[in-house]
Structure formats: structure tokens, C-alpha cells
mmCIF file of C-alpha atoms in Angstrom:
data_model
loop_
_atom_site.group_PDB
_atom_site.id
_atom_site.type_symbol
_atom_site.label_atom_id
_atom_site.label_comp_id
_atom_site.label_asym_id
_atom_site.label_seq_id
_atom_site.Cartn_x
_atom_site.Cartn_y
_atom_site.Cartn_z
ATOM 1 C CA UNK F 1 0.035 -0.046 -0.046
ATOM 2 C CA UNK F 2 1.045 3.628 -0.947
ATOM 3 C CA UNK F 3 2.720 4.944 2.325
ATOM 4 C CA UNK F 4 0.662 8.070 1.794
ATOM 5 C CA UNK F 5 -2.654 6.289 1.512
ATOM 6 C CA UNK F 6 -1.715 4.186 4.625
ATOM 7 C CA UNK F 7 -1.086 7.183 6.801
ATOM 8 C CA UNK F 8 -4.230 8.819 5.482
ATOM 9 C CA UNK F 9 -6.426 5.994 6.500
ATOM 10 C CA UNK F 10 -4.803 5.904 9.844
ATOM 11 C CA UNK F 11 -5.530 9.609 10.225
ATOM 12 C CA UNK F 12 -9.168 9.013 9.050
ATOM 13 C CA UNK F 13 -9.351 6.244 11.275
ATOM 14 C CA UNK F 14 -8.365 8.383 14.122
ATOM 15 C CA UNK F 15 -10.697 11.225 13.246
ATOM 16 C CA UNK F 16 -13.648 8.623 13.101
ATOM 17 C CA UNK F 17 -12.992 7.444 16.616
ATOM 18 C CA UNK F 18 -12.833 10.843 17.743
ATOM 19 C CA UNK F 19 -16.123 11.748 16.448
ATOM 20 C CA UNK F 20 -19.143 11.962 19.165
ATOM 21 C CA UNK F 21 -21.524 8.992 19.512
ATOM 22 C CA UNK F 22 -24.510 10.991 17.713
ATOM 23 C CA UNK F 23 -22.316 10.786 14.502
ATOM 24 C CA UNK F 24 -23.896 7.373 13.867
ATOM 25 C CA UNK F 25 -27.453 8.430 14.596
ATOM 26 C CA UNK F 26 -29.792 9.829 11.661
ATOM 27 C CA UNK F 27 -30.196 13.349 11.264
ATOM 28 C CA UNK F 28 -32.634 15.688 9.129
ATOM 29 C CA UNK F 29 -30.957 18.583 7.369
ATOM 30 C CA UNK F 30 -33.088 21.488 6.021
ATOM 31 C CA UNK F 31 -30.854 22.609 2.903
ATOM 32 C CA UNK F 32 -31.000 25.886 0.956
ATOM 33 C CA UNK F 33 -33.729 24.931 -1.347
ATOM 34 C CA UNK F 34 -35.946 24.212 1.800
ATOM 35 C CA UNK F 35 -35.893 20.412 1.305
ATOM 36 C CA UNK F 36 -35.726 18.243 4.238
ATOM 37 C CA UNK F 37 -33.242 15.759 3.722
ATOM 38 C CA UNK F 38 -32.538 12.662 5.886
ATOM 39 C CA UNK F 39 -28.990 11.508 6.607
ATOM 40 C CA UNK F 40 -28.477 7.974 7.937
ATOM 41 C CA UNK F 41 -25.647 9.340 10.034
ATOM 42 C CA UNK F 42 -23.438 12.465 10.144
ATOM 43 C CA UNK F 43 -21.466 12.229 6.897
ATOM 44 C CA UNK F 44 -17.921 11.410 6.419
ATOM 45 C CA UNK F 45 -17.392 11.090 2.809
ATOM 46 C CA UNK F 46 -18.640 14.445 1.308
ATOM 47 C CA UNK F 47 -18.425 15.224 -2.625
ATOM 48 C CA UNK F 48 -18.700 19.096 -3.051
ATOM 49 C CA UNK F 49 -20.002 20.102 -6.468
ATOM 50 C CA UNK F 50 -18.796 23.528 -5.459
ATOM 51 C CA UNK F 51 -15.379 23.430 -3.972
ATOM 52 C CA UNK F 52 -15.796 26.691 -2.170
ATOM 53 C CA UNK F 53 -18.139 25.287 0.163
ATOM 54 C CA UNK F 54 -15.054 23.729 1.923
ATOM 55 C CA UNK F 55 -14.170 27.270 3.328
ATOM 56 C CA UNK F 56 -17.624 27.274 5.181
ATOM 57 C CA UNK F 57 -16.766 23.830 6.469
ATOM 58 C CA UNK F 58 -13.586 25.189 7.398
ATOM 59 C CA UNK F 59 -15.062 27.479 9.856
ATOM 60 C CA UNK F 60 -16.958 24.589 11.722
ATOM 61 C CA UNK F 61 -14.658 21.629 11.404
ATOM 62 C CA UNK F 62 -11.285 20.957 12.519
ATOM 63 C CA UNK F 63 -10.308 19.114 9.510
ATOM 64 C CA UNK F 64 -12.711 19.732 6.506
ATOM 65 C CA UNK F 65 -10.588 17.932 3.829
ATOM 66 C CA UNK F 66 -10.705 14.715 5.912
ATOM 67 C CA UNK F 67 -14.419 14.418 4.885
ATOM 68 C CA UNK F 68 -14.206 15.559 1.282
ATOM 69 C CA UNK F 69 -13.654 12.791 -0.837
ATOM 70 C CA UNK F 70 -14.059 14.888 -4.230
ATOM 71 C CA UNK F 71 -14.737 18.410 -5.496
ATOM 72 C CA UNK F 72 -15.832 20.050 -8.472
ATOM 73 C CA UNK F 73 -15.327 23.602 -9.727
ATOM 74 C CA UNK F 74 -12.156 23.970 -7.924
ATOM 75 C CA UNK F 75 -10.915 27.164 -9.973
ATOM 76 C CA UNK F 76 -13.846 29.042 -8.523
ATOM 77 C CA UNK F 77 -12.088 28.972 -5.137
ATOM 78 C CA UNK F 78 -9.743 31.685 -6.912
ATOM 79 C CA UNK F 79 -6.825 31.043 -5.176
ATOM 80 C CA UNK F 80 -3.979 28.693 -5.256
ATOM 81 C CA UNK F 81 -2.975 29.427 -1.586
ATOM 82 C CA UNK F 82 -6.521 28.494 -0.275
ATOM 83 C CA UNK F 83 -6.619 25.364 -2.152
ATOM 84 C CA UNK F 84 -3.123 24.261 -1.183
ATOM 85 C CA UNK F 85 -3.915 24.845 2.559
ATOM 86 C CA UNK F 86 -6.823 22.377 2.281
ATOM 87 C CA UNK F 87 -4.736 19.858 0.476
ATOM 88 C CA UNK F 88 -1.732 20.466 2.625
ATOM 89 C CA UNK F 89 -2.513 16.664 4.188
ATOM 90 C CA UNK F 90 -4.092 15.079 1.375
ATOM 91 C CA UNK F 91 -5.033 15.625 -2.340
ATOM 92 C CA UNK F 92 -8.791 15.958 -2.857
ATOM 93 C CA UNK F 93 -9.825 14.248 -6.199
ATOM 94 C CA UNK F 94 -11.426 16.415 -8.701
ATOM 95 C CA UNK F 95 -14.839 15.201 -10.051
ATOM 96 C CA UNK F 96 -15.642 18.091 -12.420
ATOM 97 C CA UNK F 97 -14.731 21.331 -13.774
ATOM 98 C CA UNK F 98 -17.042 24.708 -13.799
ATOM 99 C CA UNK F 99 -20.061 23.343 -15.580
ATOM 100 C CA UNK F 100 -22.716 20.902 -15.025
ATOM 101 C CA UNK F 101 -21.661 18.731 -18.105
ATOM 102 C CA UNK F 102 -18.293 17.874 -16.643
ATOM 103 C CA UNK F 103 -20.016 16.122 -13.831
ATOM 104 C CA UNK F 104 -20.140 12.156 -14.213
ATOM 105 C CA UNK F 105 -22.853 10.320 -12.065
ATOM 106 C CA UNK F 106 -20.470 7.230 -12.399
ATOM 107 C CA UNK F 107 -17.569 9.082 -11.291
ATOM 108 C CA UNK F 108 -19.361 10.393 -8.129
ATOM 109 C CA UNK F 109 -20.745 6.818 -7.251
ATOM 110 C CA UNK F 110 -17.172 5.534 -7.373
ATOM 111 C CA UNK F 111 -15.998 7.574 -4.466
ATOM 112 C CA UNK F 112 -18.875 6.015 -2.245
ATOM 113 C CA UNK F 113 -20.065 9.416 -0.993
ATOM 114 C CA UNK F 114 -22.514 9.338 1.866
ATOM 115 C CA UNK F 115 -23.557 12.985 0.936
ATOM 116 C CA UNK F 116 -23.347 15.105 -2.420
ATOM 117 C CA UNK F 117 -23.725 18.925 -1.832
ATOM 118 C CA UNK F 118 -24.824 20.626 -5.016
ATOM 119 C CA UNK F 119 -26.206 24.216 -5.870
ATOM 120 C CA UNK F 120 -28.408 25.596 -8.542
ATOM 121 C CA UNK F 121 -25.511 26.151 -11.059
ATOM 122 C CA UNK F 122 -24.086 22.617 -11.078
ATOM 123 C CA UNK F 123 -27.500 21.151 -10.736
ATOM 124 C CA UNK F 124 -29.539 23.577 -12.708
ATOM 125 C CA UNK F 125 -32.949 21.650 -12.246
ATOM 126 C CA UNK F 126 -32.783 21.567 -8.503
ATOM 127 C CA UNK F 127 -34.266 18.529 -6.945
ATOM 128 C CA UNK F 128 -35.715 17.518 -10.609
ATOM 129 C CA UNK F 129 -32.224 17.507 -11.943
ATOM 130 C CA UNK F 130 -31.353 14.296 -13.423
ATOM 131 C CA UNK F 131 -27.932 14.020 -11.480
ATOM 132 C CA UNK F 132 -29.806 14.447 -8.305
ATOM 133 C CA UNK F 133 -32.279 12.113 -9.166
ATOM 134 C CA UNK F 134 -30.110 9.542 -10.117
ATOM 135 C CA UNK F 135 -27.726 9.887 -6.860
ATOM 136 C CA UNK F 136 -30.949 9.699 -4.578
ATOM 137 C CA UNK F 137 -32.061 6.586 -6.612
ATOM 138 C CA UNK F 138 -28.819 5.162 -5.666
ATOM 139 C CA UNK F 139 -29.209 5.867 -1.728
ATOM 140 C CA UNK F 140 -26.964 9.073 -1.864
ATOM 141 C CA UNK F 141 -28.499 12.006 -0.287
ATOM 142 C CA UNK F 142 -28.288 15.286 -2.121
ATOM 143 C CA UNK F 143 -28.376 18.818 -0.396
ATOM 144 C CA UNK F 144 -28.298 22.290 -2.078
ATOM 145 C CA UNK F 145 -25.810 24.717 -0.335
ATOM 146 C CA UNK F 146 -26.928 27.519 -2.522
ATOM 147 C CA UNK F 147 -29.720 28.603 -4.907
ATOM 148 C CA UNK F 148 -28.025 31.755 -6.116
ATOM 149 C CA UNK F 149 -26.895 31.228 -9.739
ATOM 150 C CA UNK F 150 -26.467 33.856 -12.697
ATOM 151 C CA UNK F 151 -27.703 30.911 -14.771
ATOM 152 C CA UNK F 152 -31.178 31.964 -13.673
ATOM 153 C CA UNK F 153 -31.344 35.164 -15.371
ATOM 154 C CA UNK F 154 -33.553 37.955 -14.246
ATOM 155 C CA UNK F 155 -35.357 35.493 -11.808
ATOM 156 C CA UNK F 156 -35.242 37.542 -8.657
ATOM 157 C CA UNK F 157 -34.366 35.724 -5.395
ATOM 158 C CA UNK F 158 -36.822 35.278 -2.334
ATOM 159 C CA UNK F 159 -34.229 36.152 0.412
ATOM 160 C CA UNK F 160 -31.506 38.646 0.809
ATOM 161 C CA UNK F 161 -27.922 37.841 0.692
ATOM 162 C CA UNK F 162 -27.327 38.007 4.507
ATOM 163 C CA UNK F 163 -30.508 35.775 5.148
ATOM 164 C CA UNK F 164 -29.134 33.269 2.816
ATOM 165 C CA UNK F 165 -25.686 33.388 4.634
ATOM 166 C CA UNK F 166 -27.580 32.753 7.882
ATOM 167 C CA UNK F 167 -29.475 29.742 6.602
ATOM 168 C CA UNK F 168 -26.370 28.355 4.863
ATOM 169 C CA UNK F 169 -24.446 28.514 8.194
ATOM 170 C CA UNK F 170 -27.252 26.807 10.171
ATOM 171 C CA UNK F 171 -27.485 24.092 7.371
ATOM 172 C CA UNK F 172 -23.637 23.520 7.629
ATOM 173 C CA UNK F 173 -23.835 23.598 11.274
ATOM 174 C CA UNK F 174 -26.486 20.729 11.121
ATOM 175 C CA UNK F 175 -24.711 18.709 8.760
ATOM 176 C CA UNK F 176 -21.167 18.981 10.720
ATOM 177 C CA UNK F 177 -22.549 18.645 14.172
ATOM 178 C CA UNK F 178 -21.524 22.004 14.878
ATOM 179 C CA UNK F 179 -24.771 23.951 15.301
ATOM 180 C CA UNK F 180 -23.403 26.230 18.398
ATOM 181 C CA UNK F 181 -20.155 27.366 16.374
ATOM 182 C CA UNK F 182 -22.407 28.102 13.328
ATOM 183 C CA UNK F 183 -24.609 30.278 15.668
ATOM 184 C CA UNK F 184 -21.355 32.023 17.115
ATOM 185 C CA UNK F 185 -20.076 32.749 13.843
ATOM 186 C CA UNK F 186 -23.641 34.141 12.625
ATOM 187 C CA UNK F 187 -23.469 36.297 15.765
ATOM 188 C CA UNK F 188 -20.051 37.657 15.041
ATOM 189 C CA UNK F 189 -21.217 38.622 11.681
ATOM 190 C CA UNK F 190 -24.369 40.216 12.568
ATOM 191 C CA UNK F 191 -22.349 42.206 15.428
ATOM 192 C CA UNK F 192 -20.000 43.649 12.648
ATOM 193 C CA UNK F 193 -22.579 44.323 10.215
ATOM 194 C CA UNK F 194 -24.504 46.550 12.951
ATOM 195 C CA UNK F 195 -21.161 48.466 13.322
ATOM 196 C CA UNK F 196 -21.319 49.332 9.723
ATOM 197 C CA UNK F 197 -24.631 50.231 9.614
ATOM 198 C CA UNK F 198 -24.002 52.683 12.394
ATOM 199 C CA UNK F 199 -21.000 54.392 10.755
ATOM 200 C CA UNK F 200 -22.949 54.648 7.422
ATOM 201 C CA UNK F 201 -26.207 55.472 8.951
ATOM 202 C CA UNK F 202 -26.134 59.249 8.314
ATOM 203 C CA UNK F 203 -23.961 59.496 5.111
ATOM 204 C CA UNK F 204 -25.213 59.743 1.493
ATOM 205 C CA UNK F 205 -24.742 56.636 -0.537
ATOM 206 C CA UNK F 206 -21.588 56.854 -2.502
ATOM 207 C CA UNK F 207 -22.092 55.957 -6.315
ATOM 208 C CA UNK F 208 -19.475 53.177 -7.174
ATOM 209 C CA UNK F 209 -18.419 51.385 -10.160
ATOM 210 C CA UNK F 210 -18.061 47.763 -8.684
ATOM 211 C CA UNK F 211 -16.628 45.723 -11.336
ATOM 212 C CA UNK F 212 -17.280 42.013 -11.373
ATOM 213 C CA UNK F 213 -14.825 40.867 -14.132
ATOM 214 C CA UNK F 214 -11.735 43.076 -14.155
ATOM 215 C CA UNK F 215 -9.515 42.071 -16.915
ATOM 216 C CA UNK F 216 -6.938 44.293 -18.905
ATOM 217 C CA UNK F 217 -8.499 43.243 -22.334
ATOM 218 C CA UNK F 218 -12.146 43.694 -21.562
ATOM 219 C CA UNK F 219 -14.744 46.511 -20.169
ATOM 220 C CA UNK F 220 -16.965 47.089 -18.688
ATOM 221 C CA UNK F 221 -18.845 44.551 -16.384
ATOM 222 C CA UNK F 222 -20.798 46.242 -13.644
ATOM 223 C CA UNK F 223 -22.152 44.548 -10.718
ATOM 224 C CA UNK F 224 -25.869 44.089 -10.692
ATOM 225 C CA UNK F 225 -28.453 44.392 -7.474
ATOM 226 C CA UNK F 226 -28.072 40.760 -6.397
ATOM 227 C CA UNK F 227 -25.299 39.908 -4.109
ATOM 228 C CA UNK F 228 -22.637 42.375 -5.173
ATOM 229 C CA UNK F 229 -24.995 45.228 -5.210
ATOM 230 C CA UNK F 230 -26.766 44.380 -2.004
ATOM 231 C CA UNK F 231 -23.505 44.076 -0.227
ATOM 232 C CA UNK F 232 -22.384 47.306 -1.520
ATOM 233 C CA UNK F 233 -25.560 48.696 -0.209
ATOM 234 C CA UNK F 234 -24.724 47.661 3.280
ATOM 235 C CA UNK F 235 -21.311 49.513 2.906
ATOM 236 C CA UNK F 236 -23.121 52.626 2.130
ATOM 237 C CA UNK F 237 -22.754 52.729 -1.642
ATOM 238 C CA UNK F 238 -24.900 52.392 -4.671
ATOM 239 C CA UNK F 239 -24.363 50.822 -8.136
ATOM 240 C CA UNK F 240 -24.408 53.056 -11.457
ATOM 241 C CA UNK F 241 -27.946 54.229 -12.268
ATOM 242 C CA UNK F 242 -28.054 52.397 -15.598
ATOM 243 C CA UNK F 243 -27.414 49.077 -14.116
ATOM 244 C CA UNK F 244 -30.730 47.181 -13.979
ATOM 245 C CA UNK F 245 -29.600 43.539 -14.121
ATOM 246 C CA UNK F 246 -29.748 41.657 -11.103
ATOM 247 C CA UNK F 247 -26.325 39.768 -11.438
ATOM 248 C CA UNK F 248 -24.029 42.015 -13.854
ATOM 249 C CA UNK F 249 -24.399 44.094 -16.722
ATOM 250 C CA UNK F 250 -22.180 44.897 -19.636
ATOM 251 C CA UNK F 251 -21.800 48.621 -19.807
ATOM 252 C CA UNK F 252 -20.705 50.834 -22.888
ATOM 253 C CA UNK F 253 -17.609 52.524 -22.192
ATOM 254 C CA UNK F 254 -19.181 55.753 -23.211
ATOM 255 C CA UNK F 255 -21.739 55.392 -20.468
ATOM 256 C CA UNK F 256 -19.230 54.780 -17.732
ATOM 257 C CA UNK F 257 -16.972 57.707 -18.893
ATOM 258 C CA UNK F 258 -20.149 60.082 -18.932
ATOM 259 C CA UNK F 259 -21.848 58.718 -15.708
ATOM 260 C CA UNK F 260 -20.256 60.214 -12.614
ATOM 261 C CA UNK F 261 -19.114 57.813 -9.876
ATOM 262 C CA UNK F 262 -16.885 58.530 -6.923
ATOM 263 C CA UNK F 263 -15.343 55.042 -6.306
ATOM 264 C CA UNK F 264 -13.891 52.359 -8.566
ATOM 265 C CA UNK F 265 -13.653 48.838 -7.142
ATOM 266 C CA UNK F 266 -12.381 46.123 -9.215
ATOM 267 C CA UNK F 267 -12.335 42.473 -8.446
ATOM 268 C CA UNK F 268 -9.087 40.264 -8.809
ATOM 269 C CA UNK F 269 -7.918 36.755 -7.636
ATOM 270 C CA UNK F 270 -5.499 34.015 -8.555
ATOM 271 C CA UNK F 271 -7.351 32.124 -11.349
ATOM 272 C CA UNK F 272 -5.761 33.190 -14.762
ATOM 273 C CA UNK F 273 -4.262 36.417 -12.945
ATOM 274 C CA UNK F 274 -2.363 37.429 -15.786
ATOM 275 C CA UNK F 275 -4.935 39.550 -16.817
ATOM 276 C CA UNK F 276 -6.686 40.436 -13.883
ATOM 277 C CA UNK F 277 -5.289 42.122 -10.646
ATOM 278 C CA UNK F 278 -3.497 39.555 -8.485
ATOM 279 C CA UNK F 279 -5.476 40.346 -5.205
ATOM 280 C CA UNK F 280 -5.976 37.665 -2.452
ATOM 281 C CA UNK F 281 -4.320 35.072 -0.416
ATOM 282 C CA UNK F 282 -0.794 34.538 -1.527
ATOM 283 C CA UNK F 283 -0.373 37.749 -3.295
ATOM 284 C CA UNK F 284 1.231 40.882 -1.757
ATOM 285 C CA UNK F 285 -0.301 44.574 -1.723
ATOM 286 C CA UNK F 286 2.361 45.566 -4.255
ATOM 287 C CA UNK F 287 1.161 42.803 -6.741
ATOM 288 C CA UNK F 288 -2.406 44.200 -5.953
ATOM 289 C CA UNK F 289 -1.593 47.711 -6.833
ATOM 290 C CA UNK F 290 0.334 46.711 -10.012
ATOM 291 C CA UNK F 291 -2.718 45.075 -11.391
ATOM 292 C CA UNK F 292 -5.011 48.020 -10.469
ATOM 293 C CA UNK F 293 -2.590 50.333 -12.313
ATOM 294 C CA UNK F 294 -2.816 48.130 -15.610
ATOM 295 C CA UNK F 295 -6.646 48.281 -15.331
ATOM 296 C CA UNK F 296 -6.971 52.182 -15.237
ATOM 297 C CA UNK F 297 -4.594 52.161 -18.298
ATOM 298 C CA UNK F 298 -7.386 50.921 -20.213
ATOM 299 C CA UNK F 299 -8.944 53.273 -22.856
ATOM 300 C CA UNK F 300 -11.064 55.894 -21.166
ATOM 301 C CA UNK F 301 -10.303 54.999 -17.558
ATOM 302 C CA UNK F 302 -8.271 58.476 -17.105
ATOM 303 C CA UNK F 303 -11.440 60.316 -17.481
ATOM 304 C CA UNK F 304 -13.213 58.558 -14.691
ATOM 305 C CA UNK F 305 -13.612 60.846 -11.618
ATOM 306 C CA UNK F 306 -12.821 57.975 -9.304
ATOM 307 C CA UNK F 307 -9.399 57.309 -11.052
ATOM 308 C CA UNK F 308 -8.665 61.119 -11.302
ATOM 309 C CA UNK F 309 -9.298 61.323 -7.542
ATOM 310 C CA UNK F 310 -7.253 58.309 -6.694
ATOM 311 C CA UNK F 311 -10.262 56.400 -5.360
ATOM 312 C CA UNK F 312 -9.138 53.005 -6.923
ATOM 313 C CA UNK F 313 -9.615 49.655 -5.094
ATOM 314 C CA UNK F 314 -9.626 46.070 -5.571
ATOM 315 C CA UNK F 315 -11.058 42.977 -3.703
ATOM 316 C CA UNK F 316 -10.413 39.223 -3.724
ATOM 317 C CA UNK F 317 -13.580 37.715 -5.539
ATOM 318 C CA UNK F 318 -13.714 35.272 -2.420
ATOM 319 C CA UNK F 319 -15.116 38.102 -0.290
ATOM 320 C CA UNK F 320 -18.053 38.088 -2.538
ATOM 321 C CA UNK F 321 -18.438 34.437 -3.608
ATOM 322 C CA UNK F 322 -17.826 32.876 -0.253
ATOM 323 C CA UNK F 323 -20.870 33.970 1.869
ATOM 324 C CA UNK F 324 -18.945 33.871 5.313
ATOM 325 C CA UNK F 325 -16.321 36.463 3.925
ATOM 326 C CA UNK F 326 -19.035 38.794 2.731
ATOM 327 C CA UNK F 327 -18.414 40.781 5.985
ATOM 328 C CA UNK F 328 -15.032 41.439 5.066
ATOM 329 C CA UNK F 329 -15.974 43.176 1.897
ATOM 330 C CA UNK F 330 -18.676 45.353 3.448
ATOM 331 C CA UNK F 331 -16.366 46.495 6.225
ATOM 332 C CA UNK F 332 -13.685 47.422 3.575
ATOM 333 C CA UNK F 333 -15.829 48.863 1.334
ATOM 334 C CA UNK F 334 -17.507 50.936 4.068
ATOM 335 C CA UNK F 335 -13.868 52.320 4.722
ATOM 336 C CA UNK F 336 -13.124 53.186 1.102
ATOM 337 C CA UNK F 337 -16.603 54.807 0.771
ATOM 338 C CA UNK F 338 -16.891 56.703 3.836
ATOM 339 C CA UNK F 339 -13.341 57.129 5.195
ATOM 340 C CA UNK F 340 -14.269 59.273 8.234
ATOM 341 C CA UNK F 341 -17.372 57.979 9.732
ATOM 342 C CA UNK F 342 -16.052 54.342 9.283
ATOM 343 C CA UNK F 343 -12.241 55.103 10.505
ATOM 344 C CA UNK F 344 -12.877 52.828 13.513
ATOM 345 C CA UNK F 345 -13.966 49.740 11.381
ATOM 346 C CA UNK F 346 -11.066 47.583 10.971
ATOM 347 C CA UNK F 347 -11.249 44.626 8.674
ATOM 348 C CA UNK F 348 -7.967 43.194 9.179
ATOM 349 C CA UNK F 349 -8.770 42.711 12.596
ATOM 350 C CA UNK F 350 -11.998 41.017 11.726
ATOM 351 C CA UNK F 351 -10.073 38.737 9.443
ATOM 352 C CA UNK F 352 -7.694 37.938 12.342
ATOM 353 C CA UNK F 353 -10.688 37.221 14.606
ATOM 354 C CA UNK F 354 -12.142 34.850 12.276
ATOM 355 C CA UNK F 355 -8.788 33.068 11.731
ATOM 356 C CA UNK F 356 -8.100 32.595 15.391
ATOM 357 C CA UNK F 357 -11.753 31.713 16.516
ATOM 358 C CA UNK F 358 -13.032 29.643 13.653
ATOM 359 C CA UNK F 359 -11.134 28.761 10.570
ATOM 360 C CA UNK F 360 -9.066 25.615 10.717
ATOM 361 C CA UNK F 361 -7.332 26.394 7.633
ATOM 362 C CA UNK F 362 -6.489 30.369 8.056
ATOM 363 C CA UNK F 363 -6.800 32.430 5.193
ATOM 364 C CA UNK F 364 -3.944 35.034 5.052
ATOM 365 C CA UNK F 365 -4.301 38.798 3.629
ATOM 366 C CA UNK F 366 -4.052 41.203 2.369
ATOM 367 C CA UNK F 367 -7.396 40.149 0.628
ATOM 368 C CA UNK F 368 -7.810 43.845 -1.041
ATOM 369 C CA UNK F 369 -5.533 46.441 -2.359
ATOM 370 C CA UNK F 370 -5.545 50.289 -3.141
ATOM 371 C CA UNK F 371 -3.978 52.242 -5.800
ATOM 372 C CA UNK F 372 -2.909 54.891 -3.100
ATOM 373 C CA UNK F 373 -2.368 53.347 0.401
#
């Protein structure tokens, strides 16, 4: 037997022995689709069709990678450093790429999962999706961790982004037997949101060009009202007036130049970072600034008031796409949009608290950058 497999087997055996007695008892989980799903026992072999879910697990479990026997859409973590952190002890098999057609039912079954975690993007038909039906017919429970999907077009969501985050954390708390820790994390986020709400309460909303896809060879993808726009509002901002789409909207450069905006916030990360700002875990602040400098050299950007006034910033996409990290975006954006009233908000300290109290795989900053520090 391969030495790594043998050692991994010993480790998994030790973890199994350490699990509480209730791990062998059936439990019922209410997923993000509102479905009540019965699990024969606390899961020990989980497949994630959205690899980013492992970050939520890491807030509640001491070694989430020990439970994950396969994952898909790994590139959407958008950070090699974060992925490497989860795979520092063992490599997690990749079961698919970033689209549903790359997922194989036979491939999933071969991993003997006791739970598959899906979302509406990777299983577009929800509970009626053929993959979901086949898995459940084979005795494999399926839960949905997220119903937010830009694949659903203009369909408006029933809940807010923060309400979804609350439900998602409670769901993971039930799945992992960590309901108290999930409640504690929700309480932390709510307390920090309350502080931001207080500091922006009397300030006029700041018009912001929030760009969901920032690359040097393309322009101009503005954040819509859903998720990105909601979080921007919590930070005391508002999207450009011509943006009406829920997820994102392609703007004409002429419109962007002719429409006043006070702040420009770009998005960056690690995936295909050559054309995007290198912002996030594993990158330095200097690398982030270099990426922002390249972005504002695009045609017409020197005419933007935000660029002329030096109010150019960038964020790691994980602060938007990973719900437990949304609070970090809200705090940092509030400081950029309302520097005086929000001067006491400290997102770096918030990240340090999250790392110390919750994350089993700490996330290292900086997770944002500014053209002028």
C-alpha cells in the first residue's frame, strides 16, 4: 500500500474514532432549497459540486478535507494558496470542472459518498435535476448549499444575501454537528454588520463602479443588484444608475465615462491572474496595486472621476463568492466609501478574529488593495 494512503487511512480512522456518538445517529437537514433531507448518520464522505463550500466547512470543522472525498469547480475558489491550504495533508480528487456537463454520475458513485452537496449552478433543475434524481435513487443524499445562480437570468431571489448566509451557516452546522459554532459565527457577522450600519447611517450613498470581471482586455462589467449590489448597499454605496440587471451588466464605455461615479472597485484573484489584478491569499499588496494600475490604463479610464481622484481599489473575489467572507467586503468597502465615519472599522482585525476563533485553515491577507495606500 502507498505510504501516503496508509497514513491517510490511519488519520481518517483516528478522526472517526474521535467523532461523537451521535455521529452514527440519523439526522434531518433543511437545505437551502427548503428540502428536508434525511441523512443516515453524520456524513464522513462528502462530495462538493462547488469546491468553495469547503471554506464554510472550515469555519466549523477541525479538518474539513478529511471529510471531502471529491470536489468540482475548484478554480472558482480563485486562490491557489487557499486550495493548497486544504490539500496540505491530502489531495482531494477533482470530479468536475466549472459546468454541470463535466460531472459524471458514475464518477461520483465510484467515490462511495454518503452526501453530495450541490447548488443551482451545477444542478440547474434543482431537485428534479437528472443527476440529483440518479444519486438519490442510488441511496446517496443530496443537499443544496446555494440557490443563487446567474444562470437563472432575471429571476429575483426570495431572500436577501445576508438571510441566505444565515441559513447556509445553520445548514452546515447541522451537517457537521456544529450548530453552536455556526450560531457563534452568525453572531459575529451580525455584530460587525451592525457596526457598519451605524457608521454609514447618516452618510449619503456613494455611487460606485463595482466591476465583477476586471481584465485588461475587456470592459465594462458592472455588478448588478443581486449579491454584489446588496453588499455594496450595506457598505453605504450604490451601483451606477444605469445598471438594472440582477447579476451583472455589460456597459458601454461611453456610458461609464459620462456617468459620474465616486469610487471604482475592481475584482481580482488567482485564477488566470495574468489579465486580472493579483489580489487575495498568496499575493502581496504591491502585486495588487500593479494590477490596478494596469486596469486604469484601459481606454477611457483616465476620464473617470474616481481614477482622477485616486479612489481606485480592488478586492479578492472570494469576499463576494464565499458568503461567510461577505462581512470583510462590507467592512472594507465602507472604509473606502466613507473613510471618516468608518475610520474605526478594521477589516484586517476582523479577518484575524475569524482566523483565530473559527477557521481551521486560516486565510492570509491582504485580501484587498488600493492604488494609493
